[in-house]
Coordinates of N, CA and C in Angstrom, one line a residue:
M1 N 0.5 -5.9 10.1 CA 0.1 -6.0 8.7 C -1.1 -6.8 8.5
E2 N -1.3 -7.8 9.4 CA -2.5 -8.6 9.3 C -3.8 -7.8 9.4
A3 N -3.8 -6.9 10.3 CA -5.0 -6.0 10.5 C -5.2 -5.2 9.2
L4 N -4.2 -4.7 8.6 CA -4.3 -3.9 7.4 C -4.9 -4.8 6.3
R5 N -4.4 -6.0 6.2 CA -4.8 -7.0 5.2 C -6.3 -7.3 5.4
A6 N -6.7 -7.5 6.6 CA -8.1 -7.7 7.0 C -9.0 -6.5 6.6
A7 N -8.5 -5.3 6.9 CA -9.3 -4.1 6.6 C -9.5 -4.0 5.1
V8 N -8.4 -4.2 4.3 CA -8.6 -4.1 2.9 C -9.5 -5.2 2.4
D9 N -9.4 -6.4 2.9 CA -10.3 -7.5 2.5 C -11.8 -7.1 2.8
G10 N -12.0 -6.4 3.9 CA -13.4 -5.9 4.2 C -13.9 -4.9 3.2
V11 N -13.0 -4.0 2.8 CA -13.4 -3.0 1.8 C -13.7 -3.7 0.5
L12 N -12.8 -4.6 0.1 CA -13.0 -5.3 -1.2 C -14.2 -6.2 -1.3
S13 N -14.7 -6.6 -0.1 CA -15.8 -7.5 -0.1 C -17.1 -6.7 -0.3
R14 N -17.1 -5.4 -0.2 CA -18.3 -4.6 -0.5 C -18.5 -4.3 -2.0
D15 N -19.6 -4.6 -2.4 CA -19.9 -4.4 -3.9 C -20.3 -2.9 -4.1
P16 N -19.5 -2.1 -4.8 CA -19.8 -0.7 -5.0 C -21.1 -0.5 -5.7
H17 N -21.6 -1.4 -6.5 CA -22.8 -1.3 -7.2 C -24.0 -1.2 -6.2
Q18 N -23.8 -1.7 -5.0 CA -24.8 -1.8 -4.0 C -24.9 -0.5 -3.1
L19 N -23.9 0.4 -3.3 CA -23.8 1.6 -2.4 C -24.7 2.7 -3.0
A20 N -25.3 3.4 -2.1 CA -26.1 4.6 -2.5 C -25.0 5.7 -2.9
D21 N -25.5 6.7 -3.7 CA -24.5 7.7 -4.2 C -23.8 8.4 -3.1
A22 N -24.4 8.8 -2.0 CA -23.8 9.5 -0.9 C -22.8 8.6 -0.2
E23 N -23.1 7.3 0.0 CA -22.2 6.4 0.6 C -21.0 6.1 -0.3
L24 N -21.2 6.0 -1.6 CA -20.1 5.8 -2.6 C -19.2 7.0 -2.6
S25 N -19.8 8.2 -2.6 CA -19.0 9.4 -2.5 C -18.1 9.4 -1.2
A26 N -18.7 9.1 -0.1 CA -18.0 9.1 1.2 C -16.9 8.1 1.2
E27 N -17.2 6.9 0.6 CA -16.1 5.9 0.6 C -15.0 6.2 -0.3
L28 N -15.3 6.8 -1.5 CA -14.2 7.3 -2.4 C -13.3 8.3 -1.7
A29 N -13.8 9.2 -1.0 CA -13.0 10.2 -0.3 C -12.2 9.6 0.8
E30 N -12.8 8.7 1.5 CA -12.1 8.0 2.6 C -11.0 7.1 2.1
L31 N -11.3 6.4 1.0 CA -10.3 5.5 0.4 C -9.1 6.3 -0.1
R32 N -9.3 7.4 -0.7 CA -8.2 8.3 -1.2 C -7.4 8.7 0.0
R33 N -8.0 9.1 1.1 CA -7.3 9.6 2.3 C -6.4 8.4 2.8
Q34 N -7.0 7.3 2.9 CA -6.2 6.1 3.5 C -5.2 5.7 2.5
A35 N -5.4 5.7 1.2 CA -4.4 5.3 0.3 C -3.2 6.3 0.4
D36 N -3.5 7.6 0.6 CA -2.4 8.5 0.7 C -1.6 8.2 2.0
R37 N -2.2 7.9 3.1 CA -1.6 7.5 4.3 C -0.7 6.3 4.1
I38 N -1.2 5.3 3.5 CA -0.5 4.0 3.2 C 0.7 4.3 2.3
E39 N 0.5 5.2 1.3 CA 1.7 5.6 0.5 C 2.7 6.3 1.3
A40 N 2.4 7.1 2.2 CA 3.3 7.8 3.1 C 4.1 6.8 3.9
A41 N 3.4 5.8 4.5 CA 4.0 4.8 5.3 C 5.0 4.0 4.4
F42 N 4.6 3.6 3.2 CA 5.4 2.9 2.3 C 6.7 3.7 2.0
L43 N 6.6 5.0 1.7 CA 7.7 5.8 1.3 C 8.7 5.9 2.5
A44 N 8.2 6.1 3.7 CA 9.0 6.2 4.9 C 9.8 4.9 5.1
R45 N 9.2 3.8 4.9 CA 9.9 2.5 5.0 C 10.9 2.3 3.9
L46 N 10.5 2.7 2.7 CA 11.4 2.6 1.5 C 12.7 3.4 1.8
A47 N 12.5 4.6 2.3 CA 13.7 5.4 2.6 C 14.7 4.7 3.6
V48 N 14.1 4.1 4.6 CA 15.0 3.4 5.6 C 15.6 2.2 4.9
F49 N 14.8 1.4 4.1 CA 15.3 0.2 3.4 C 16.5 0.6 2.4
D50 N 16.3 1.7 1.7 CA 17.3 2.2 0.8 C 18.6 2.7 1.6
A51 N 18.4 3.4 2.7 CA 19.5 3.9 3.4 C 20.3 2.8 4.0
R52 N 19.6 1.7 4.5 CA 20.3 0.6 5.0 C 20.9 -0.3 4.0
R53 N 20.6 -0.1 2.7 CA 21.0 -0.9 1.6 C 20.5 -2.4 1.8
A54 N 19.3 -2.5 2.4 CA 18.8 -3.8 2.7 C 18.5 -4.7 1.5
Y55 N 18.4 -4.0 0.3 CA 18.2 -4.7 -0.9 C 19.4 -5.6 -1.3
A56 N 20.6 -5.2 -0.8 CA 21.8 -6.0 -1.1 C 21.7 -7.4 -0.5
D57 N 20.9 -7.6 0.6 CA 20.7 -8.9 1.2 C 20.1 -9.9 0.2
E58 N 19.4 -9.3 -0.8 CA 18.8 -10.2 -1.8 C 19.5 -10.0 -3.2
R59 N 20.7 -9.5 -3.1 CA 21.5 -9.4 -4.3 C 20.9 -8.5 -5.4
A60 N 20.2 -7.5 -4.9 CA 19.7 -6.5 -5.9 C 20.7 -5.4 -6.0
A61 N 20.8 -4.7 -7.1 CA 21.8 -3.7 -7.3 C 21.4 -2.4 -6.5
N62 N 20.1 -2.2 -6.4 CA 19.6 -1.0 -5.7 C 18.1 -1.2 -5.3
A63 N 17.6 -0.3 -4.6 CA 16.2 -0.4 -4.1 C 15.2 -0.4 -5.3
A64 N 15.5 0.3 -6.4 CA 14.6 0.3 -7.5 C 14.5 -1.1 -8.2
V65 N 15.6 -1.8 -8.3 CA 15.7 -3.1 -8.8 C 14.9 -4.1 -7.9
W66 N 15.1 -3.9 -6.6 CA 14.5 -4.8 -5.6 C 13.0 -4.6 -5.7
L67 N 12.5 -3.4 -5.8 CA 11.1 -3.1 -6.0 C 10.5 -3.7 -7.2
R68 N 11.2 -3.6 -8.3 CA 10.7 -4.2 -9.6 C 10.6 -5.7 -9.5
N69 N 11.5 -6.3 -8.7 CA 11.5 -7.8 -8.6 C 10.5 -8.3 -7.5
N70 N 10.1 -7.4 -6.7 CA 9.2 -7.8 -5.6 C 7.8 -7.2 -5.7

């Protein structure tokens, strides 16, 4: 997760106002692709978390409550 955090920090450090139109367009498309991949990873882990009822360790009624609290 540290590598992911560092990669996101790198993206956030770039000022989009300084990008040429073509570069901005390319970055938007790539960011969308990567956001979709991260969402897929999140949902896969959430399914396992829910199936294991891991939320109960933190006294949450269900995974939705745990997500809302975290």
